[in-house]
Amino acid sequence: MYLSIVLLISGLWSIHGQQFDFTINSIELSAIPSTKLTNGQKLELKCLVDFARSTNFELESTISFYKDDILIHNVTTTRQQEIYTIQKARVSNTGLYKCQVSVKGREKKSKELEVKVTKLSPPSIYVSKTEAREGDEVIVKCEALEEEPPMKFSFHKFMQDEIEIKETKTKISKFNFAEAKFELKEGENILKFKCDVKLVVIDEETSERSKSKTVTALAPFTTPKIEVLPSLNFTEGINMSVKCSIQRLPEEVTITLQKDSHIVNSSTTETLSYFQFATVKDMGNYTCKAEGQRVSKSSSVIIKVAELFPRPRLTMQNYSKNPFINEGDKLSLECSVSDLPPEVSNKLEYYFIVNKGVKRLVKKGEKFNLTAKESGVYLCELTISNITKTSDSVQIQVYAPVTKLHLKQIIKDNRMVVPGDTLELSCRSQSGTPPITYSLYRGKKHLQTKFLEKMEARFLVNVTKPNDSGQYQCQAFNRNEKSNESSNIVNITVIIPVEDVNLTIIPTNGEVEEGAELTLICNVKNGTLPINFQFYVKKGSEILLHNVTKNDQPHTSFEVPSFSKTGDGAYFCVASNRANKSIKSTFMEVKAILATWKKGIIGSFIFLIIVAAVAIVLYFYLDKKKKGKDIYNDKRTSKAVNSSTEKSDVEMKTGNLYVGSIQNEDELHILKTAEDNIGNNEQNHDGEYTEVDDPSPHVHEDAVESNVNRIEEAPEANNHT
């Protein structure tokens, strides 16, 4: 008993100390599609390496490919296979191939693989000239660019019928082309040239064998010897030991013990031991392998372990008729072991494990009843004679119903929904086991359905018309037969942006009398209410006059009660709604004009000025006339004493009027002086007052006649005197 424990501890310590050991089991090279190919086919050389490891650690190795012992490709990798590809195999690729793996000072080569490629591609031929004279030379060039030199080129000269070869020349070239010169002889009217090629390396002769030399080979170590206790055939539940041993020369050798392709222990000494409390899992092919730097030897045995009892089997029975398990359903788990009598099985302790956690359910007997509350992976475990075995897992999926479904609109940038937008709605369930089927409705009309493994569904609705407004709601259900949930209702209003904003002004001609009222009317042809209206006047900068929101009509007005010159400018209005799109009307020029009553006052004032000016002119005109008559009378009175009877008609010109006739120069001088004074007075009046038409020429005539009568009467007065 104590010996078994010591051996077991020793074996476990040995395993722990050698957990990064490895060995190269084999290396193989294969050709795909085969080792015999036709010129131009694709060739893949696949090198496969089989490693055995103590644990699953990453091993980096170098894999090399050789053709006729010449390295053609190598790569460092952590993979166990590597492929070298020749896209178009040529005849020159014919040869012996092998691959080699090198890792941490250890090497192993595959067997040589012969690959043969047949059917050389026809070479290309060129001539230096197509027309020549008899006696000229023609250079013929032959190329085989797809093959590898050295090559043997054969040049053939034919007559026109290509039946008889007139001349042949052979060239061996270390390049993949060669040239030959041919002379055109007499009578060779039409010649044709052809060439062919052979590969020298593949076509060369083989020499006789040389004399032999003897080489004696010494083995660095013996083939490993393997021993198994208690035997190669036993029943699980007892201790098993495996021992490997070799004899060696003074050379470094590693011994590994493999179970199938897994290294279970290794050692650099001449012996290796492995101890294990055996179960059926320990049954298999065990290989002891001794490996030096270039040589490896191995021996194998097959260990068979019989079962003490088979693995338990876990089954589930659902009392519900629903094929899916609802939360709260009654379930029954049964753990059974075949080949055990019922009286024995009922006395055993079965452990039920959930989600590979702690053994929390213990039951004597085979059955365990429970209420479905959570999904999980269930197992059962049974131990007999220190042998513990676990059943395969049973996945129990419990479907909780969909609850508390909530629908909301995903709003971006505080933007309302307008035609052309994409409406995004989120339908989320607070609880429920996926998969869940979500459906979206507008009113009673079904729009979309989604089957998801998520607790939320996103719906995208293309908004094209105002009728897309309405009450949106989502519904959801899953595999729980009691699940059928409806969400809250979300009211969606599609906002039509404002269109065709027009401004009307009263008066319509844009001319407003000072003090009169200016009326501005802003109208929107289309747009969802409420609409916000703003009235502006532009005087260099834009000045806001009025701001109002209308909930019931698509138009509004604004009055300027007493318009003045300061209100002159370009008027316009701006309309917008919840679509956040503002539209301007056209500009309307408005200016103030003079009021009618002011025009009347100004006209009356001008008329009074004109009348006053006329009166003043007339007054001065008559006054000057009077003064001139008085001077004339004084002169005439002094000289007319002796000439009162010789009166003649005197024509006196005053303005446009001529009066009587003048008897002497003194009378003419008096009249002329009077006219000059009157003219001067008229010029003065013209500079100070507005010129008006003189309506009183007859008055002047009467005054002149009166003056003449007075002059005529003056002598009589003098005579009386």
XYZ file of C-alpha atoms in Angstrom:
721
model
C 0.000 0.000 0.000
C 2.686 2.494 1.017
C 4.803 1.458 -1.970
C 1.945 2.304 -4.324
C 1.556 5.767 -2.770
C 5.309 6.439 -3.036
C 5.397 5.309 -6.661
C 2.340 7.432 -7.471
C 3.844 10.582 -5.903
C 7.154 9.920 -7.694
C 5.381 9.540 -11.030
C 3.352 12.755 -10.551
C 6.519 14.694 -9.573
C 8.266 13.378 -12.674
C 5.358 14.483 -14.873
C 5.353 17.958 -13.338
C 9.091 18.389 -13.937
C 8.925 17.395 -17.605
C 5.734 19.179 -18.735
C 7.375 20.821 -21.796
C 8.870 17.690 -23.374
C 8.351 16.737 -27.015
C 9.439 14.245 -29.600
C 9.281 13.906 -33.408
C 7.213 10.835 -34.197
C 7.301 10.994 -37.981
C 7.711 13.216 -41.043
C 6.127 12.498 -44.409
C 6.282 14.159 -47.848
C 3.475 13.812 -50.395
C 2.889 15.219 -53.903
C -0.450 16.714 -54.936
C -2.061 15.725 -57.312
C 0.476 12.905 -57.852
C 4.135 12.163 -58.477
C 3.566 11.935 -62.246
C 2.535 15.160 -63.950
C 2.242 16.696 -67.382
C 4.203 19.806 -68.261
C 2.365 22.933 -66.984
C 0.414 21.256 -64.158
C 0.403 22.686 -60.621
C 2.516 20.719 -58.121
C 2.144 20.932 -54.334
C 4.691 19.265 -52.052
C 3.142 18.746 -48.607
C 5.396 18.054 -45.629
C 3.529 16.704 -42.563
C 5.261 16.414 -39.173
C 3.827 14.455 -36.248
C 4.946 15.723 -32.835
C 4.198 14.289 -29.414
C 4.085 16.791 -26.523
C 3.859 16.551 -22.774
C 1.379 19.438 -22.706
C -0.356 21.549 -25.267
C 2.444 24.109 -25.748
C 3.541 25.902 -28.911
C 6.555 24.362 -30.664
C 8.500 26.300 -33.301
C 10.354 24.316 -35.944
C 12.120 24.811 -39.295
C 10.789 22.804 -42.248
C 13.092 22.533 -45.302
C 12.425 21.182 -48.807
C 15.184 19.578 -50.955
C 15.381 18.562 -54.639
C 18.210 16.195 -55.447
C 19.771 17.107 -52.059
C 19.722 20.825 -52.934
C 17.773 23.138 -50.611
C 14.972 24.823 -52.549
C 12.767 26.228 -49.739
C 12.612 26.482 -45.962
C 10.323 28.160 -43.432
C 10.127 28.567 -39.657
C 6.641 27.851 -38.318
C 4.607 26.594 -35.370
C 2.397 24.498 -37.621
C 2.898 20.794 -38.129
C 2.619 20.968 -41.902
C 3.978 23.127 -44.708
C 3.269 23.199 -48.446
C 5.751 24.181 -51.165
C 3.974 25.037 -54.429
C 5.239 25.019 -58.026
C 2.528 26.757 -60.040
C 3.595 25.294 -63.407
C 5.724 22.194 -63.162
C 8.242 21.711 -66.014
C 10.283 18.724 -67.113
C 13.251 20.304 -65.361
C 11.361 19.887 -62.069
C 11.721 16.114 -62.379
C 13.814 14.730 -59.502
C 13.972 13.320 -55.967
C 12.338 15.455 -53.288
C 12.398 15.250 -49.503
C 11.660 17.457 -46.505
C 13.360 17.858 -43.147
C 12.232 19.233 -39.780
C 14.654 20.812 -37.282
C 13.593 21.792 -33.765
C 15.716 22.487 -30.692
C 18.722 20.550 -32.008
C 16.666 17.586 -33.220
C 16.271 16.695 -36.908
C 14.256 14.214 -38.887
C 13.983 13.723 -42.670
C 11.218 12.228 -44.757
C 11.690 9.477 -47.307
C 12.676 10.622 -50.798
C 9.806 11.090 -53.207
C 10.409 10.804 -56.960
C 8.484 13.316 -59.076
C 8.440 13.017 -62.841
C 7.165 15.643 -65.294
C 6.722 14.655 -68.948
C 6.031 16.309 -72.321
C 8.411 19.171 -72.905
C 6.760 22.271 -74.306
C 7.673 22.981 -77.972
C 10.438 25.590 -78.188
C 10.164 28.895 -80.058
C 12.106 29.451 -83.282
C 13.281 32.657 -84.995
C 15.197 33.401 -88.216
C 17.356 36.461 -88.897
C 15.766 37.103 -92.303
C 12.865 35.813 -94.321
C 14.380 36.635 -97.717
C 17.994 35.937 -98.778
C 20.205 35.076 -101.761
C 21.922 31.816 -102.508
C 25.155 31.672 -100.572
C 23.822 33.896 -97.748
C 23.756 32.725 -94.170
C 20.616 32.590 -92.042
C 20.858 32.594 -88.254
C 18.253 30.361 -86.579
C 17.510 30.918 -82.875
C 15.764 28.323 -80.668
C 14.380 29.203 -77.211
C 12.903 27.104 -74.364
C 12.256 29.812 -71.790
C 10.119 27.637 -69.521
C 12.820 25.042 -68.773
C 16.071 25.152 -66.843
C 19.460 24.722 -68.576
C 21.735 23.058 -69.512
C 19.915 21.975 -72.690
C 20.607 20.202 -75.934
C 19.152 22.026 -78.978
C 18.716 20.327 -82.382
C 18.193 22.459 -85.501
C 16.687 20.906 -88.647
C 16.587 22.248 -92.195
C 13.828 20.995 -94.479
C 12.807 21.559 -98.028
C 9.397 23.004 -98.702
C 7.577 19.666 -98.383
C 9.019 19.129 -94.829
C 9.528 15.431 -95.576
C 13.280 15.101 -95.956
C 15.715 16.661 -93.509
C 18.432 18.334 -95.498
C 20.669 19.297 -92.597
C 20.742 18.998 -88.777
C 22.868 20.870 -86.248
C 23.126 20.245 -82.502
C 24.067 22.756 -79.806
C 24.486 22.243 -76.047
C 23.916 25.467 -74.156
C 24.110 26.486 -70.526
C 21.360 28.941 -71.309
C 17.765 28.271 -72.303
C 18.426 29.318 -75.897
C 20.930 28.570 -78.689
C 21.714 29.766 -82.243
C 22.878 27.962 -85.404
C 23.967 29.258 -88.838
C 22.777 27.707 -92.080
C 24.058 28.485 -95.589
C 21.581 28.751 -98.453
C 22.958 26.460 -101.131
C 22.258 26.372 -104.829
C 18.851 25.024 -105.716
C 17.450 25.543 -102.200
C 14.685 27.818 -103.179
C 12.311 27.478 -100.235
C 13.580 26.190 -96.891
C 11.928 25.570 -93.561
C 13.625 25.323 -90.168
C 12.551 23.505 -87.048
C 14.201 22.817 -83.687
C 13.707 20.622 -80.660
C 15.269 20.509 -77.206
C 16.331 17.943 -74.638
C 17.359 18.459 -71.022
C 20.954 17.307 -70.547
C 20.616 16.420 -66.844
C 17.636 14.126 -67.332
C 18.806 12.603 -70.613
C 22.422 11.853 -69.644
C 23.843 8.300 -69.481
C 24.524 6.496 -66.231
C 28.090 5.319 -65.568
C 29.109 1.905 -64.242
C 29.122 1.408 -60.554
C 32.322 2.085 -58.626
C 34.162 -0.309 -56.386
C 32.615 -0.664 -52.959
C 33.908 0.694 -49.668
C 32.873 -0.819 -46.348
C 31.650 1.307 -43.433
C 30.888 -0.218 -40.022
C 27.975 1.369 -38.112
C 27.820 1.437 -34.241
C 24.402 1.813 -32.417
C 24.450 4.735 -29.856
C 21.690 3.087 -27.757
C 19.495 0.019 -27.660
C 15.815 -0.247 -28.493
C 13.772 0.714 -25.401
C 12.352 -2.046 -23.250
C 8.821 -1.493 -21.874
C 7.278 -3.178 -18.775
C 3.651 -2.806 -17.536
C 2.318 -3.725 -14.078
C 0.075 -5.397 -13.028
C -0.381 -6.596 -16.611
C -1.468 -5.512 -20.050
C -5.059 -6.475 -19.189
C -6.724 -5.464 -15.877
C -9.819 -3.831 -14.373
C -9.938 -0.117 -13.499
C -9.590 0.995 -9.905
C -6.027 -0.248 -9.204
C -2.574 1.366 -9.570
C -0.809 0.922 -12.897
C 2.929 1.407 -13.602
C 4.803 1.641 -16.900
C 8.633 1.412 -17.027
C 10.931 2.183 -19.987
C 14.686 1.356 -20.044
C 17.643 1.441 -22.504
C 21.379 0.795 -22.653
C 23.460 3.533 -24.265
C 26.916 4.786 -25.128
C 28.156 8.085 -23.655
C 25.724 10.166 -25.688
C 22.782 12.405 -24.751
C 19.519 10.516 -25.162
C 15.941 11.495 -24.251
C 13.362 8.850 -23.333
C 9.675 9.706 -23.702
C 6.553 7.734 -22.854
C 3.557 8.423 -25.095
C -0.047 7.414 -24.699
C -1.362 7.472 -28.227
C 0.067 10.847 -29.451
C 0.359 12.516 -26.027
C 3.618 12.507 -23.996
C 2.832 11.522 -20.393
C 6.421 11.460 -19.089
C 10.058 11.923 -20.200
C 13.572 11.485 -18.856
C 17.229 11.970 -19.879
C 18.367 8.979 -17.795
C 18.420 5.344 -18.893
C 15.085 4.529 -17.186
C 11.648 6.155 -17.018
C 8.652 5.278 -14.816
C 4.991 6.323 -14.998
C 2.370 5.638 -12.291
C -1.394 6.129 -12.564
C -4.577 5.134 -10.715
C -6.070 3.396 -13.710
C -9.470 3.975 -15.232
C -10.894 3.189 -18.626
C -9.476 6.513 -19.856
C -5.956 5.139 -19.322
C -6.491 2.390 -21.854
C -4.541 2.832 -25.092
C -1.307 2.443 -27.072
C 1.806 3.244 -25.010
C 5.130 3.916 -26.776
C 8.598 4.187 -25.233
C 10.883 6.204 -27.519
C 14.626 6.836 -27.181
C 15.814 9.770 -29.291
C 19.294 11.088 -29.943
C 20.356 13.911 -32.220
C 19.964 11.920 -35.455
C 18.692 8.484 -34.413
C 15.490 7.385 -32.680
C 14.205 3.947 -31.600
C 10.912 2.935 -30.048
C 8.794 0.050 -28.802
C 5.033 -0.060 -28.073
C 2.439 -2.023 -26.082
C -1.362 -1.869 -25.902
C -2.835 -1.652 -22.387
C -6.467 -2.704 -21.977
C -8.456 -1.585 -18.909
C -11.858 -3.105 -18.239
C -14.699 -0.988 -16.793
C -15.663 -1.434 -13.152
C -19.042 0.118 -14.049
C -20.230 2.118 -17.062
C -20.698 5.891 -17.125
C -24.023 7.089 -15.745
C -26.635 8.342 -18.184
C -28.654 11.483 -17.454
C -32.110 11.934 -18.995
C -34.841 14.525 -18.485
C -38.593 14.091 -18.419
C -40.907 17.077 -18.937
C -44.442 16.865 -17.596
C -45.668 19.674 -19.872
C -47.053 19.025 -23.346
C -45.154 22.066 -24.648
C -41.988 20.960 -26.513
C -40.218 23.956 -24.927
C -39.763 24.370 -21.183
C -41.641 27.261 -19.600
C -40.422 28.971 -16.483
C -42.082 27.190 -13.560
C -42.614 23.842 -15.349
C -42.112 20.631 -13.389
C -39.097 18.563 -14.502
C -37.638 15.216 -13.549
C -33.949 14.287 -13.970
C -33.042 10.586 -13.942
C -29.468 9.306 -13.546
C -29.082 5.631 -14.363
C -26.236 3.119 -14.714
C -26.675 0.134 -16.945
C -25.822 -3.379 -15.729
C -26.451 -2.374 -12.089
C -29.336 -4.065 -10.257
C -32.063 -1.606 -9.093
C -31.557 -2.521 -5.425
C -27.884 -1.520 -5.746
C -28.530 1.588 -7.818
C -31.123 2.965 -5.378
C -28.612 2.878 -2.535
C -25.942 4.833 -4.384
C -25.395 8.587 -3.961
C -25.832 10.576 -7.155
C -24.515 14.123 -7.364
C -26.362 16.520 -9.676
C -24.243 19.351 -10.981
C -25.529 22.557 -12.649
C -23.374 24.610 -15.053
C -20.242 22.632 -14.091
C -20.297 24.315 -10.709
C -20.151 23.029 -7.155
C -21.940 19.771 -6.457
C -24.987 21.159 -4.834
C -27.647 18.527 -5.367
C -27.288 15.154 -3.666
C -29.852 12.423 -4.081
C -30.002 8.780 -3.193
C -31.720 6.996 -5.965
C -31.906 7.670 -9.640
C -34.524 10.450 -9.914
C -34.499 14.110 -9.008
C -37.551 16.369 -9.397
C -37.273 20.139 -9.757
C -39.103 23.260 -10.893
C -37.650 24.956 -13.973
C -36.251 28.325 -12.908
C -33.034 28.808 -14.834
C -31.384 27.523 -17.953
C -28.212 25.556 -17.545
C -26.083 22.483 -18.217
C -26.916 19.561 -15.908
C -24.730 16.526 -15.159
C -24.844 13.637 -12.732
C -21.861 11.987 -11.024
C -21.433 8.590 -9.390
C -18.505 7.165 -7.353
C -17.919 3.449 -6.713
C -14.675 2.110 -5.146
C -12.900 5.432 -5.585
C -13.822 5.485 -9.279
C -15.879 8.582 -10.109
C -17.687 8.867 -13.420
C -19.732 11.724 -14.852
C -22.544 11.543 -17.354
C -22.818 13.456 -20.559
C -24.304 16.892 -20.055
C -27.956 17.734 -20.631
C -28.774 21.258 -21.765
C -31.979 22.559 -20.183
C -33.298 25.737 -21.774
C -35.928 27.442 -19.657
C -37.961 30.092 -21.484
C -38.977 33.054 -19.370
C -41.922 34.985 -20.877
C -41.468 38.356 -22.547
C -42.405 41.099 -20.066
C -42.635 44.893 -19.876
C -42.293 45.647 -23.563
C -41.418 49.293 -24.203
C -41.531 51.155 -27.534
C -39.787 54.480 -28.061
C -38.740 56.678 -30.950
C -35.028 57.223 -31.531
C -34.762 60.969 -32.173
C -31.537 62.333 -33.633
C -30.564 66.001 -33.319
C -34.018 66.836 -31.870
C -35.375 66.510 -35.395
C -39.076 65.971 -36.082
C -40.169 63.425 -38.690
C -40.618 64.868 -42.184
C -41.317 63.137 -45.540
C -38.148 61.499 -46.811
C -36.874 60.729 -43.297
C -36.352 57.277 -41.833
C -38.309 56.732 -38.623
C -36.338 54.623 -36.123
C -38.224 52.846 -33.335
C -36.791 50.723 -30.509
C -38.840 47.862 -29.053
C -37.191 46.509 -25.877
C -38.200 43.757 -23.483
C -37.168 43.978 -19.855
C -37.055 40.182 -19.571
C -37.662 37.131 -21.697
C -35.587 34.297 -23.109
C -34.402 34.716 -26.714
C -35.113 34.066 -29.489
C -37.912 36.637 -29.476
C -40.265 37.524 -32.313
C -40.940 41.283 -32.535
C -43.712 42.832 -34.661
C -44.396 46.512 -35.388
C -47.864 47.937 -36.051
C -49.318 51.307 -37.058
C -52.813 51.159 -35.741
C -54.030 47.721 -36.809
C -51.745 47.550 -39.851
C -48.781 45.176 -39.545
C -45.525 46.776 -40.782
C -42.535 44.571 -39.938
C -41.502 41.392 -38.055
C -38.059 40.448 -36.712
C -36.832 37.184 -35.151
C -33.856 38.043 -32.927
C -31.583 36.642 -30.239
C -31.652 40.047 -28.547
C -33.732 41.842 -25.953
C -34.226 44.773 -28.315
C -35.410 45.179 -31.894
C -34.785 48.260 -34.026
C -37.364 49.053 -36.720
C -36.711 51.458 -39.615
C -39.770 52.937 -41.354
C -39.401 55.032 -44.513
C -41.669 58.080 -44.168
C -43.065 59.140 -47.551
C -46.408 60.830 -46.847
C -48.445 62.457 -44.056
C -50.479 59.237 -43.731
C -47.436 57.668 -42.070
C -48.483 59.567 -38.962
C -50.361 57.524 -36.391
C -50.184 55.351 -33.302
C -47.273 52.897 -33.368
C -47.094 49.801 -31.168
C -44.952 46.660 -31.003
C -45.738 43.134 -29.870
C -43.356 40.322 -28.875
C -43.450 36.661 -27.926
C -41.013 33.765 -27.529
C -41.247 30.002 -27.086
C -42.932 30.358 -23.728
C -46.545 29.422 -24.405
C -47.789 32.155 -22.057
C -45.753 34.868 -23.731
C -47.640 37.519 -25.758
C -46.788 41.073 -24.738
C -47.851 44.434 -26.206
C -45.971 47.678 -25.732
C -47.094 51.212 -25.046
C -48.423 53.378 -27.895
C -46.159 56.008 -29.469
C -47.880 58.805 -31.398
C -45.871 59.811 -34.466
C -46.731 62.990 -36.348
C -45.211 63.539 -39.781
C -44.399 67.236 -40.149
C -44.805 68.769 -43.635
C -42.233 71.581 -44.023
C -43.536 75.008 -45.011
C -43.632 75.781 -48.744
C -44.335 78.826 -50.965
C -44.190 81.716 -48.483
C -45.711 84.884 -49.972
C -45.867 88.450 -48.609
C -48.713 90.809 -49.585
C -48.659 94.530 -48.695
C -51.519 97.016 -48.514
C -51.337 99.433 -50.286
C -50.188 97.128 -53.054
C -48.044 99.719 -54.906
C -45.717 100.042 -51.926
C -46.367 103.810 -51.463
C -47.825 104.706 -48.072
C -48.921 108.204 -47.072
C -47.241 109.494 -43.971
C -49.411 108.733 -40.981
C -51.397 106.101 -42.890
C -51.489 102.363 -41.976
C -49.252 99.740 -43.660
C -50.614 96.175 -43.626
C -48.335 93.133 -44.175
C -49.936 89.712 -44.871
C -47.759 86.552 -44.813
C -49.292 83.391 -46.300
C -47.995 79.768 -46.500
C -49.309 77.507 -49.253
C -48.411 74.219 -47.515
C -47.071 73.196 -44.092
C -48.094 71.482 -40.862
C -49.507 73.719 -38.116
C -48.464 75.377 -35.868
C -46.470 77.780 -38.065
C -44.223 80.550 -36.781
C -44.245 83.831 -38.739
C -41.639 86.595 -38.528
C -41.818 89.983 -40.261
C -38.611 91.813 -41.159
C -37.537 95.067 -42.785
C -34.124 95.307 -44.412
C -32.262 98.611 -44.064
C -28.702 97.496 -44.546
C -29.331 94.962 -41.774
C -32.444 92.871 -41.159
C -34.689 94.180 -38.354
C -37.302 91.914 -36.746
C -40.670 93.710 -36.560
C -43.040 91.032 -35.352
C -42.997 87.363 -34.318
C -46.136 85.248 -33.929
C -47.113 81.529 -33.979
C -50.391 80.423 -35.551
C -51.969 77.157 -34.428
C -55.137 77.305 -36.543
C -54.345 78.963 -39.872
C -51.486 79.126 -42.404
C -51.418 82.942 -42.631
C -51.180 86.052 -40.446
C -50.938 89.823 -40.776
C -49.053 92.690 -39.171
C -49.987 96.390 -39.214
C -47.770 99.442 -38.937
C -50.411 101.946 -37.658
C -48.713 105.263 -38.526
C -46.172 104.920 -41.300
C -43.374 107.468 -41.659
C -40.263 108.106 -43.705
C -38.200 106.141 -41.167
C -40.087 102.999 -42.194
C -38.788 103.005 -45.772
C -37.108 99.707 -46.753
C -37.468 96.170 -48.179
C -40.049 94.127 -46.274
C -40.234 90.312 -46.162
C -41.531 87.540 -43.936
C -40.110 84.181 -42.782
C -42.212 81.087 -41.969
C -41.166 77.876 -40.196
C -42.654 74.964 -38.289
C -41.426 71.972 -36.271
C -39.626 70.633 -39.351
C -36.936 73.224 -38.505
C -36.936 74.550 -42.050
C -37.330 78.322 -42.529
C -38.569 79.774 -45.844
C -38.294 83.469 -46.847
C -40.740 85.386 -48.978
C -39.681 87.773 -51.743
C -38.664 91.335 -50.820
C -41.287 94.121 -51.166
C -40.067 97.735 -51.353
C -42.159 100.198 -49.279
C -41.675 104.006 -49.024
C -43.526 106.902 -47.391
C -45.162 109.664 -49.504
C -46.595 113.141 -48.528
C -50.071 113.217 -46.965
C -53.008 114.761 -48.975
C -53.787 117.495 -46.426
C -50.158 118.556 -46.489
C -50.328 118.778 -50.271
C -53.432 121.083 -49.941
C -51.756 123.359 -47.431
C -48.659 123.651 -49.593
C -50.810 124.404 -52.684
C -52.828 127.063 -50.849
C -49.695 128.656 -49.528
C -48.186 128.816 -52.997
C -51.441 130.342 -54.368
C -51.446 133.045 -51.678
C -47.831 133.876 -52.440
C -48.674 134.242 -56.131
C -51.693 136.503 -55.392
C -49.656 138.639 -53.031
C -46.914 138.984 -55.575
C -49.399 140.094 -58.236
C -50.933 142.671 -55.903
C -47.561 144.074 -54.967
C -46.492 144.339 -58.613
C -49.737 146.085 -59.542
C -49.448 148.504 -56.638
C -45.935 149.569 -57.562
C -46.855 149.806 -61.210
C -49.795 152.149 -60.594
C -47.804 154.207 -58.108
C -45.039 154.843 -60.621
C -47.570 155.804 -63.289
C -49.132 158.311 -61.017
C -45.824 159.942 -60.187
C -44.874 160.209 -63.855
C -48.242 161.923 -64.707
C -47.762 164.519 -62.040
C -44.326 165.525 -63.349
C -45.707 165.734 -66.872
C -48.563 168.004 -65.852
C -46.190 170.385 -64.099
C -44.034 170.823 -67.187
C -46.956 171.202 -69.542
C -48.598 173.804 -67.428
C -45.565 176.118 -67.623
C -45.140 175.914 -71.403
C -48.604 175.478 -72.786
C -49.901 179.045 -72.238
C -49.374 180.082 -75.901
C -50.031 176.824 -77.536
C -53.266 175.661 -76.071
C -55.038 175.831 -79.437
C -52.473 173.882 -81.389
C -53.011 170.668 -79.764
C -52.179 167.569 -81.810
C -52.592 163.977 -81.150
C -49.662 162.647 -79.177
C -49.003 158.972 -79.145
C -47.494 157.946 -75.856
C -46.214 154.415 -75.378
C -46.690 152.875 -72.027
C -45.945 149.140 -72.062
C -48.012 148.070 -75.107
C -50.316 151.249 -75.115
C -49.731 154.483 -77.172
C -51.576 157.716 -76.055
C -52.076 160.965 -78.077
C -49.252 162.905 -79.703
C -46.458 165.015 -78.257
C -46.183 168.715 -79.207
C -42.577 169.271 -78.203
C -39.449 167.622 -76.871
C -40.149 168.568 -73.289
C -43.368 166.576 -73.329
C -41.536 163.623 -74.929
C -38.845 163.764 -72.251
C -41.423 163.785 -69.473
C -43.182 160.730 -70.914
C -39.979 158.858 -71.503
C -38.814 159.515 -67.971
C -42.088 158.147 -66.667
C -41.745 154.963 -68.768
C -38.202 154.315 -67.583
C -39.280 154.597 -63.963
C -42.129 152.233 -64.566
C -39.763 149.754 -66.291
C -37.310 149.870 -63.445
C -40.057 149.197 -60.939
C -41.232 146.217 -62.960
C -37.706 144.746 -63.067
C -37.417 145.090 -59.317
C -40.697 143.335 -58.777
C -39.672 140.522 -61.132
C -36.583 139.744 -58.997
C -38.516 139.611 -55.703
C -41.804 137.887 -56.582
C -43.063 135.079 -58.687
C -43.822 136.130 -62.235
C -47.553 136.123 -63.022
C -49.534 137.300 -66.044
C -50.759 140.938 -65.679
C -54.511 140.869 -66.051
C -54.923 144.735 -66.072
C -53.904 146.221 -69.467
C -57.256 148.032 -69.691
C -56.614 149.633 -66.382
C -53.485 151.137 -67.856
C -55.395 152.522 -70.826
C -57.955 154.171 -68.614
C -55.233 155.703 -66.504
C -53.471 157.058 -69.594
C -56.698 158.493 -70.966
C -57.345 160.150 -67.638
C -53.843 161.610 -67.654
C -54.281 162.880 -71.208
C -57.576 164.550 -70.369
C -55.957 166.167 -67.416
C -53.164 167.428 -69.594
C -55.644 168.817 -72.094
C -57.596 170.525 -69.377
C -54.510 172.042 -67.856
C -54.273 175.031 -70.312
C -57.792 175.964 -69.528
C -56.929 176.101 -65.955
C -53.927 178.203 -66.721
C -56.002 180.479 -68.845
C -58.388 180.945 -66.035
C -55.540 181.788 -63.893
